[in-house]
XYZ file of C-alpha atoms in Angstrom:
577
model
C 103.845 79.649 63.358
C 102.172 83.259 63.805
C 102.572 84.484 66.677
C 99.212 86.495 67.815
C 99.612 89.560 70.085
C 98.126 89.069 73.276
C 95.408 91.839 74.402
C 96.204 94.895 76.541
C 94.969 93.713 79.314
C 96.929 90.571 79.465
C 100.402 92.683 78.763
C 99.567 94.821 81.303
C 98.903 92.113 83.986
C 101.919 90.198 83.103
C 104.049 93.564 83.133
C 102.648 94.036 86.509
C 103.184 90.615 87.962
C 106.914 91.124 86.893
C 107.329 94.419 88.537
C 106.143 93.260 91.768
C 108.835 90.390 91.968
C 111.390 92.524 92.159
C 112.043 93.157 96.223
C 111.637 96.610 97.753
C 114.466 96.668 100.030
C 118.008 94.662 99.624
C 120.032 95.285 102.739
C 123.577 94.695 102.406
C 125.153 96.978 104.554
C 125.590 95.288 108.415
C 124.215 97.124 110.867
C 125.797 96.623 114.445
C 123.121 98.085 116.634
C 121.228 96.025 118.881
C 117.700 96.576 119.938
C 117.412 95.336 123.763
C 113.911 97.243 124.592
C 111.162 97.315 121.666
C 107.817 98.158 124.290
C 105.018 98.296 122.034
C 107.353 97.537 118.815
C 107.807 101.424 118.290
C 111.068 100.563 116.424
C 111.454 101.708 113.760
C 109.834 104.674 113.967
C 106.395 105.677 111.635
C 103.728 108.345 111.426
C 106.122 111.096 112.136
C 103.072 113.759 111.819
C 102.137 112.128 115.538
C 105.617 112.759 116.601
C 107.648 115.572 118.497
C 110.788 114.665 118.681
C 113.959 115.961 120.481
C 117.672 114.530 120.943
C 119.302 115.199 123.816
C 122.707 114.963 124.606
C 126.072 115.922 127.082
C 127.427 117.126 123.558
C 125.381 118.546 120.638
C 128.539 118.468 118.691
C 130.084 115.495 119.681
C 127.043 113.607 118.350
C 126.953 115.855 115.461
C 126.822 112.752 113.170
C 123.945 111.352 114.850
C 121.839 114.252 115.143
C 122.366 115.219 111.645
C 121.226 111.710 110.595
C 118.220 111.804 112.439
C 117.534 114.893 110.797
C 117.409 113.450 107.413
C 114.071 111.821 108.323
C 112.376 113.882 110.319
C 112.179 117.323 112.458
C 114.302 116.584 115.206
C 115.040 119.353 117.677
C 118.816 118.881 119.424
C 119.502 119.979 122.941
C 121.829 119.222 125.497
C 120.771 118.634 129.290
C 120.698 122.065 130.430
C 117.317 123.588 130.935
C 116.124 119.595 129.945
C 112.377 119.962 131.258
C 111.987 123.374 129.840
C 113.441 122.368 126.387
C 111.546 118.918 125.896
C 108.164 119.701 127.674
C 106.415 120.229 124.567
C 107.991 117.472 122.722
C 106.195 113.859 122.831
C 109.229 111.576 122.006
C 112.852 112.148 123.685
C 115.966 110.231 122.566
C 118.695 110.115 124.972
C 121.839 109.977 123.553
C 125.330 109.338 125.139
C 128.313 107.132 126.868
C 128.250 105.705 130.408
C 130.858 108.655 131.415
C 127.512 111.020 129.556
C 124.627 110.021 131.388
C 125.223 111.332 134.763
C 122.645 110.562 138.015
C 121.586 113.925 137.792
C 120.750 113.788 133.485
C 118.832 110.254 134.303
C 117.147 111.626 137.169
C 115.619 114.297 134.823
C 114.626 112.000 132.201
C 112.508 109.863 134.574
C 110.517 112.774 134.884
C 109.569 112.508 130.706
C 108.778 109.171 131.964
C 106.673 110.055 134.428
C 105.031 112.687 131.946
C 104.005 109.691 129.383
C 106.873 110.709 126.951
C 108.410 107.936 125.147
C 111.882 108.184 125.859
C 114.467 106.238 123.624
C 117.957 105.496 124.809
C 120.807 105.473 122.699
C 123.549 104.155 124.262
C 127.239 103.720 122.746
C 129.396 101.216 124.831
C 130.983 98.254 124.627
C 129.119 95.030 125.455
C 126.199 96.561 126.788
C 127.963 98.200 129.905
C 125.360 101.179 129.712
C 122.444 99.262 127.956
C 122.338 97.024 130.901
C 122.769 99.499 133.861
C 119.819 101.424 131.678
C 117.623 98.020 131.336
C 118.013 97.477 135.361
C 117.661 101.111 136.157
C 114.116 101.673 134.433
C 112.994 98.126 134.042
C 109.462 98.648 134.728
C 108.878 101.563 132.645
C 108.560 102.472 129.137
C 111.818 102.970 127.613
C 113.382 101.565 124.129
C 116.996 100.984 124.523
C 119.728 100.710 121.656
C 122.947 100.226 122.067
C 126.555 100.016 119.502
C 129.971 99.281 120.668
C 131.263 102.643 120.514
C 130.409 106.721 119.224
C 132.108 106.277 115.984
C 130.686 108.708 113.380
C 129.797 105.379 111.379
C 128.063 103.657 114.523
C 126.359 106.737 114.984
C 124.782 106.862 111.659
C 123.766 103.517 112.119
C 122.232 104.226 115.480
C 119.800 106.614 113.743
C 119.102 104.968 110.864
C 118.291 102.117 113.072
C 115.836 104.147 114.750
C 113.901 105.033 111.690
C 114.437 102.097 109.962
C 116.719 103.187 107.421
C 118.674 100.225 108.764
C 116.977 96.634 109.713
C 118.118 95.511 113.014
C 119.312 92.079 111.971
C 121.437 90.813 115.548
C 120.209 90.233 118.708
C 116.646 89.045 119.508
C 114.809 91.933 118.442
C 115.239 92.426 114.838
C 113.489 94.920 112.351
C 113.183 95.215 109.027
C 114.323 98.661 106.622
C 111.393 100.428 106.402
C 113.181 104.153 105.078
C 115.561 105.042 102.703
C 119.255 103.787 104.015
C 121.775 106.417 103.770
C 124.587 104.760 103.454
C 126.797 105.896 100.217
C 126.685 102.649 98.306
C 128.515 101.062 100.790
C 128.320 96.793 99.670
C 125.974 97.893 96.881
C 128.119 95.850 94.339
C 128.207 98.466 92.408
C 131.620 100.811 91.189
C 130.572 104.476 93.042
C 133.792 106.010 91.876
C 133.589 105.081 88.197
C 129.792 106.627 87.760
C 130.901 109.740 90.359
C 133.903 110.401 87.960
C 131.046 110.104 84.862
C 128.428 112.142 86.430
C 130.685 114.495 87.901
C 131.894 115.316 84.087
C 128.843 115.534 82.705
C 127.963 118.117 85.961
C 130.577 120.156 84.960
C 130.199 120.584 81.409
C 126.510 121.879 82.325
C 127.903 124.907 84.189
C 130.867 125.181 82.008
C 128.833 125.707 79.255
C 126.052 127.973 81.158
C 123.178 125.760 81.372
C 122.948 125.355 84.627
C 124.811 127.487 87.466
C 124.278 124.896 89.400
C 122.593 121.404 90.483
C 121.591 118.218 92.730
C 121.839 114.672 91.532
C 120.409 111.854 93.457
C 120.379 107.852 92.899
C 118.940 105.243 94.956
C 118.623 101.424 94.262
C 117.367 98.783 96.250
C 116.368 101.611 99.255
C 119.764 102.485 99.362
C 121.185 106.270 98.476
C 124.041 105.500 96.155
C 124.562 108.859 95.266
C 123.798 112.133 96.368
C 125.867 115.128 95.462
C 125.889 119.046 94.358
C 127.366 121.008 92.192
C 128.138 124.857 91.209
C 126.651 127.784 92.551
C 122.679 129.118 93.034
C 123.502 131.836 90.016
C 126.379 132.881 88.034
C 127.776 135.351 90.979
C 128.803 132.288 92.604
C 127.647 133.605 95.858
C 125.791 130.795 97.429
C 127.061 127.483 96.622
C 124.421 124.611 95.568
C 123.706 122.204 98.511
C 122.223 118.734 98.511
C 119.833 120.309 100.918
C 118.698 123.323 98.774
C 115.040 123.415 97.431
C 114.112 123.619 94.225
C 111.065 124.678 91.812
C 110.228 121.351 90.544
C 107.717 123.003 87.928
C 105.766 120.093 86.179
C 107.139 117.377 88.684
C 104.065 119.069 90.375
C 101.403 117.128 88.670
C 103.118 113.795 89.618
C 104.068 114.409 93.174
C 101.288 117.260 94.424
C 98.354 116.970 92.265
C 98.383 113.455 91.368
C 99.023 111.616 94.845
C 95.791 113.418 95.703
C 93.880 112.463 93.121
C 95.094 108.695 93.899
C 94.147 109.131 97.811
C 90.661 110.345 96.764
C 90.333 107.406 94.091
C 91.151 104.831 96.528
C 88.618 106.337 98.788
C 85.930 106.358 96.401
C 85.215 109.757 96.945
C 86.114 110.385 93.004
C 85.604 108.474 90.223
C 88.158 108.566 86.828
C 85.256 107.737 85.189
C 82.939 110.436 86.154
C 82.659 113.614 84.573
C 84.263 117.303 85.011
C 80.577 118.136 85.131
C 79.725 115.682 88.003
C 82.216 117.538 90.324
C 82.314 121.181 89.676
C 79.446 123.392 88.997
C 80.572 126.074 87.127
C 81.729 123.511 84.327
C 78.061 122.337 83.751
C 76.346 123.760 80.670
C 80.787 124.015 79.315
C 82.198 122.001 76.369
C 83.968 120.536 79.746
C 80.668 119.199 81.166
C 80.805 115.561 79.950
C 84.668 115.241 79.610
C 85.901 111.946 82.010
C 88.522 112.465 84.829
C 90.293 110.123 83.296
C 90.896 111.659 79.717
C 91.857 114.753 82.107
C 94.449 112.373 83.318
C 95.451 111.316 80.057
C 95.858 114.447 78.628
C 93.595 113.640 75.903
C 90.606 116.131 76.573
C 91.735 118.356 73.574
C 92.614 121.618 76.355
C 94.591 124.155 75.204
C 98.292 123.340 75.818
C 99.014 126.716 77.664
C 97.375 130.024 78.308
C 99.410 132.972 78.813
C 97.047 134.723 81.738
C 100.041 137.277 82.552
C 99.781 138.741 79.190
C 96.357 140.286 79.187
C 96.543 141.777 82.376
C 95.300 145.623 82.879
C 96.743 148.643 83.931
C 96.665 148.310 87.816
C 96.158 144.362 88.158
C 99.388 144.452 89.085
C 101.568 146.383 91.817
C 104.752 146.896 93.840
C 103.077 146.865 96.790
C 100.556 144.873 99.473
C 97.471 146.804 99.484
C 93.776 145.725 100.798
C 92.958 145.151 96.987
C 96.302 143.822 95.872
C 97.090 140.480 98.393
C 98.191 137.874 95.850
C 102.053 138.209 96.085
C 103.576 136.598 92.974
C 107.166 137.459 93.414
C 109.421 140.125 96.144
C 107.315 143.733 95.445
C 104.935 142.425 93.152
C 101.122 141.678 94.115
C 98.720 141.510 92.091
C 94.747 141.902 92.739
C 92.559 140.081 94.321
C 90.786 137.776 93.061
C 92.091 137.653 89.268
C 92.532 133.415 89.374
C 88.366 133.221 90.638
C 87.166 136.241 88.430
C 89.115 135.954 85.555
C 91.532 132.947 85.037
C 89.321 130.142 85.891
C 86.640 131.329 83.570
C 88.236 131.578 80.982
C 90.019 128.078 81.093
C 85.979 126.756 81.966
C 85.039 128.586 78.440
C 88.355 128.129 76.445
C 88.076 125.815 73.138
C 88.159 121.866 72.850
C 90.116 121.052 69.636
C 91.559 117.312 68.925
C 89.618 115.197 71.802
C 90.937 111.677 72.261
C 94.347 112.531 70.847
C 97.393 113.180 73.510
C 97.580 117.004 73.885
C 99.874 117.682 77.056
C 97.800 121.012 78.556
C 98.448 123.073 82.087
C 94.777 123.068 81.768
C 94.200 119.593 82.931
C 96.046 119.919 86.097
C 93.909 123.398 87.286
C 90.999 121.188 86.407
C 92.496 118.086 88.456
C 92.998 120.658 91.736
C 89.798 122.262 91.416
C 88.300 118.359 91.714
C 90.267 117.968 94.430
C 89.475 120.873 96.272
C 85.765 120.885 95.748
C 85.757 116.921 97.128
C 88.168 117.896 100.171
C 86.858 121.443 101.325
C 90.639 121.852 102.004
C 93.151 123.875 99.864
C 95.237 121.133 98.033
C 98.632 122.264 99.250
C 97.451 121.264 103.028
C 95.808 118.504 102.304
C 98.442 116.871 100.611
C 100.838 117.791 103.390
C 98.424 116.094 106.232
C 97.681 112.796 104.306
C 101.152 112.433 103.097
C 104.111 114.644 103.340
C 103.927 115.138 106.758
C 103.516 111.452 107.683
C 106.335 110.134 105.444
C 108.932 112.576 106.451
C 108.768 114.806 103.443
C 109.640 118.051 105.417
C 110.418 120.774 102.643
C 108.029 119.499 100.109
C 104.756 122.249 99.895
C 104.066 125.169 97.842
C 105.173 128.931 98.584
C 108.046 127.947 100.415
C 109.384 131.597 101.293
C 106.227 131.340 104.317
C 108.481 128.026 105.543
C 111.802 128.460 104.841
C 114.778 131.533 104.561
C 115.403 132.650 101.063
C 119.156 131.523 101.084
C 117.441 127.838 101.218
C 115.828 127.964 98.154
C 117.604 128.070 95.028
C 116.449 131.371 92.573
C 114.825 130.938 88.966
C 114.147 133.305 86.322
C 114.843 137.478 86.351
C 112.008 138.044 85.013
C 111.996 140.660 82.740
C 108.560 140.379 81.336
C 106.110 139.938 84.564
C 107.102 140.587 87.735
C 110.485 142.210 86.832
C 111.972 140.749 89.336
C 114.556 137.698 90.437
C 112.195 134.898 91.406
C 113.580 133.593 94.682
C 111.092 131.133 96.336
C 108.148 132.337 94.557
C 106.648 129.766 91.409
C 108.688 130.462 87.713
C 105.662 129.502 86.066
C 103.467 132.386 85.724
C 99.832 130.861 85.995
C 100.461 129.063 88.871
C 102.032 132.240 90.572
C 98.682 134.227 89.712
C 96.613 131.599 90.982
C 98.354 132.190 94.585
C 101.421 129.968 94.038
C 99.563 126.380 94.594
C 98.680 124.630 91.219
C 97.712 121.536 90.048
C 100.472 121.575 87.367
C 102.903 123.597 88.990
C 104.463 125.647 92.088
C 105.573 122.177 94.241
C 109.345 123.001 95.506
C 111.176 119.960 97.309
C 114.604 119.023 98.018
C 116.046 116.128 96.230
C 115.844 114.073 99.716
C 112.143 114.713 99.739
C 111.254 113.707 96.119
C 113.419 110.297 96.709
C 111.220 109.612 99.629
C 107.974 109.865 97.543
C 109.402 107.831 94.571
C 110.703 105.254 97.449
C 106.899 104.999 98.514
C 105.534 104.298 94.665
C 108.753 101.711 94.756
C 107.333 99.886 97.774
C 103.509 100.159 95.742
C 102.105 102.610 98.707
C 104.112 101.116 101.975
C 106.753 103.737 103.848
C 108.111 103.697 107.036
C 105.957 100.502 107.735
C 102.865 102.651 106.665
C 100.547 101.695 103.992
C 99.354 104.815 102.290
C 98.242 103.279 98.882
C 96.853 99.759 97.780
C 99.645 98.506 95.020
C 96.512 98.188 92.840
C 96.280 101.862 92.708
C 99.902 102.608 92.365
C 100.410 100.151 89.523
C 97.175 101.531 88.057
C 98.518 105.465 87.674
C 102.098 104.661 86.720
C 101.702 101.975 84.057
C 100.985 102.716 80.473
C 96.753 103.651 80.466
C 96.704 105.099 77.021
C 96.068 104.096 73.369
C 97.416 106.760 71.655
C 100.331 107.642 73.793
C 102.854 106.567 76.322
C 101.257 107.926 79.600
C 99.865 106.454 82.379
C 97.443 108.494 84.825
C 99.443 111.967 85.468
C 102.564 110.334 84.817
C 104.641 110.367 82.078
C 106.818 107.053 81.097
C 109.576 106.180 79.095
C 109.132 106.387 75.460
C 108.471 102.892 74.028
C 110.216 103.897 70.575
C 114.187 103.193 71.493
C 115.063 105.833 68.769
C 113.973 108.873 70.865
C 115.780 107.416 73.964
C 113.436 109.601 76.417
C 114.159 109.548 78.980
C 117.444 107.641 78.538
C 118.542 105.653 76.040
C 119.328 102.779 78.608
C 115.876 103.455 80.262
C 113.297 100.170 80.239
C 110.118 99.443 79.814
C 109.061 99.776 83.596
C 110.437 103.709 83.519
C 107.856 106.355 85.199
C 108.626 109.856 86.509
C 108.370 113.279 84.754
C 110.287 116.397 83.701
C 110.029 119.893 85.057
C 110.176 122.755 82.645
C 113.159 124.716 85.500
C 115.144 121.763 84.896
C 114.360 118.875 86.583
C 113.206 115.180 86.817
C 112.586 112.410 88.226
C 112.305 109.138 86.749
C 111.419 105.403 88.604
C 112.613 102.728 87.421
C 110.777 99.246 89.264
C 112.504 96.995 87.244
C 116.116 97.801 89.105
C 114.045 99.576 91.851
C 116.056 103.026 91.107
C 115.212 106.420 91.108
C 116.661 108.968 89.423
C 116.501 112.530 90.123
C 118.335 115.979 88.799
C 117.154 119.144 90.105
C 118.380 122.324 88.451
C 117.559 126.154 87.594
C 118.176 125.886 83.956
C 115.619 129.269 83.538
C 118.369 131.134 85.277
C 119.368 133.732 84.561
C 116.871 133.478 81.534
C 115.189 130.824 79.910
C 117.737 128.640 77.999
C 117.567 125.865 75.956
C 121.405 124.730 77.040
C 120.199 121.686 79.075
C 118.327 120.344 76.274
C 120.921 120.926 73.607
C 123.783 118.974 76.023
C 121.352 116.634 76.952
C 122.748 116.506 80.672
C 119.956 114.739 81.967
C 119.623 111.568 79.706
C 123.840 111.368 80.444
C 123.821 111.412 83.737
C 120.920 108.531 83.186
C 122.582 106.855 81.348
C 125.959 106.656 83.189
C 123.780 105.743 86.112
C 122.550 102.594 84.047
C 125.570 101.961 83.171
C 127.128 101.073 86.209
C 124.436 98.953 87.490
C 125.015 97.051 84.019
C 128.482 96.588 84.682
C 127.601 95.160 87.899
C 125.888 92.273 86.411
């Protein structure tokens, strides 16, 4: 019998009907805290833009493992009891932290004062059977408190403790039990899966990257089923081997920008109805009406099948005094360290010409820069807010994404961020926090298509939130409608969805991996680095390099370190079965 293809539509609905079956969270791991107090069910913890929070304890270091756990989800300020009220006035949320022999008369005495100041106040307690949790409970029983408690400070019970707090761990004994709401950071453990085999694989596959000098150094992150099953660095920031790579470091994500800065927006302001993929340039920006832009849809934009021009190189026309070594009133735009250039040049001159450049090979997939200025620009004129912030109040900031933004040398020391190109060409300079790519620098350092920097911890957090289809931290930020819309396959002529890029459906290319599936989403990042989501096994992927250091090099590529480390990833979870 013939078999007849079933329309798009109908593949798309079934594909999307088996994604969703697969469960968001698979706690194996058994957590030991118990939840005694839950006023108001403010366990676990969610919109962490409405919170202050501070940790206080007898010993900062003594409860080093807990504090640096809590840490991982949010800004949380660590103190220890002297000076409490001047230390935690301006904080709105206070956890407490400590043994029975810790919290002394005196420490309580000064806590019921938070109290009394309509700060919520969260106990932590670590004793056996309760001995402090039910001194606590009697002590303040008419007020306001959440109490915890674990048998004992062990740096494992502490983890749990905080993860329990922010739901990275359900509480699944006692009365009140929660559900994971976070990623769990908990090294595999019970994942069913052989951590030492892949470690051993990826850790070779690492090496031979700086061995061979295409990479000094690296982060690689895995989590499956909302559990971090890997996380590790490698080598150095640059070949001096001066700074050693940390899982913490932030990187240029280049390109990773349009998926995780530009495109998020663009899905907020969809859902809203504020902006319609089906509208025109023309309909939202002005200065594109009476353009060969005019009547082009959002969504082609999307697409990348507007015929743009892949890439203009703005940097290469400039005139003799655009650019200078230092800050003057006419010179503000800083592109690198002692290099500005003049004010202005992105409005006056690089917009422009991107509004008047040709149109060649409409409805065919062209991947262009050009469609992510255009995307911003949407954005920007909808919001009357700079992209960059808005993103960070209607997202980032909410979800716990604390390094993720653009310019990060205004946020964050320049040891923190891991270096780029010497460029030899432009700014003749080392690029150390400030955007490799050299439109997006010239256009002030926020993008559409480029100059996002993150950690690795940050970008696992967003790719978490498209796992859940638009829930974090017990948060709905998207309707799964709209995430399943802009990551699934909305093309005829290529294998992109809306912003995102997906795996290759022609096995012979193996992009991204040769194990990858059907369900794959994520992108790459011309600095070298990805991220790639995989619903079908609920995994995410991510590598974050400096490949353009100390110049561009096509190393990365040649070794094909990525797709490996993919692959021996997949691998593992495939043994598993």
């Amino acid at each position: 019998m013939k078999k007849t293809a079933l329309p798009k539509f109908f593949v798309l609905f079934f594909s999307l009907i088996s994604i969703t079956a697969f469960g968001q969270y698979k706690q194996a791991v058994d957590n030991h805290v118990l939840l005694s107090k839950n006023p108001s069910q403010s366990i676990p913890l969610k919109r962490l833009d409405e919170l202050k929070i501070a940790v206080v304890t007898a010993s900062p270091a003594h409860y080093a493992p807990f504090v640096s756990m809590l840490q991982r989800y949010a800004e949380v300020s660590s103190f220890d009891f002297h000076q409490y009220d001047e230390k935690t006035k301006y904080y709105n949320t206070i956890i407490v932290a400590g043994t029975i022999e810790d919290l002394r008369g005196d420490y309580l005495a000064m806590v019921q004062q938070s109290i009394v100041n309509r700060k919520h106040v969260i106990f932590c307690t670590f004793s056996p059977q309760n001995t402090v949790a039910g001194t606590l409970n009697n002590s303040f029983r008419q007020q306001n408190i959440t109490l915890l408690d674990v048998a004992d400070a062990s740096p494992a019970h502490q983890e749990q403790m905080a993860m329990s707090i922010f739901g990275g761990l359900g509480i699944t004994e006692g009365q009140n039990k929660t559900e994971q709401t976070r990623l769990q950071y908990t090294k595999g453990e019970r994942s069913g899966l052989d951590i030492a085999k892949m470690t051993q694989k990826i850790d070779a596959i690492a090496q031979e990257a700086i061995r061979e000098h295409a990479v000094p150094g690296l982060v690689v992150m895995a989590v499956k089923n909302g559990q971090v099953i890997f996380e590790k660095s490698y080598g150095y920031h640059t070949y001096e081997n001066k700074i050693q790579t940390k899982t913490t470091d932030i990187f240029d994500l280049a390109s990773i920008s349009k998926i995780a800065g530009t495109t998020p927006v663009i899905m907020h302001l969809q859902e809203l109805k504020i902006v319609n993929l089906d509208s025109t340039i023309g309909r939202y920006l002005y200065q594109a009406k009476g353009t060969n832009k005019e009547n082009i849809p959002l969504r082609t934009v999307m697409l990348h099948e507007a015929g743009f021009t892949p890439f203009i190189p703005f940097y290469r026309d400039l005139k003799k005094g655009d650019l200078q070594t230092f800050s003057s009133e006419s010179h503000q735009v800083k592109v690198a360290d002692n290099s500005y250039l003049i004010n202005n040049y992105y409005q006056d001159v690089m917009w422009p010409t991107m509004l008047k450049s040709s149109i060649k090979n409409a409805g065919k997939y062209i991947y262009s820069d050009i469609s992510m200025y255009v995307m911003k620009e949407v954005a920007e004129h909808e919001t009357s807010q700079p992209m960059d912030e808005y993103v960070t109040d209607f997202l980032y900031a909410p979800i716990g994404m604390k390094t993720a933004g653009y310019n990060p040398r205004n946020r964050f020391e320049k040891d923190a961020i891991v270096p780029t190109e010497n460029d030899t060409s432009f700014r003749k300079v080392l690029l150390e926090g400030y955007v490799h790519d050299q439109g997006a620098a010239m256009a002030g350092g926020v993008a559409g298509h480029a100059g996002l920097f993150s950690t690795a911890n940050d970008l696992a957090i967003y790719a978490q939130l498209l796992l859940n289809r638009g829930d974090y931290g017990g948060v709905r930020f998207y309707n799964p409608a709209t995430i399943d819309l802009f990551t699934s396959n909305q093309s005829k002529v290529s294998r992109r969805g809306l912003g995102f890029d997906r795996a290759d459906p022609d096995p012979k290319k193996e992009y991204p991996s040769k194990l990858a599936n059907s369900s794959v989403y994520g992108h790459t990042g011309y600095t070298g680095t990805c991220i790639w989501i995989d619903p079908k096994h609920q995994l995410t992927y991510i590598f974050l390099s400096n490949r353009v250091h100390p110049q561009v090099s096509t190393k990365l590529y040649e070794l094909n370190v990525r797709s490996r480390i993919q692959d021996a990833i997949y691998e593992t979870i495939n043994e598993a079965k």
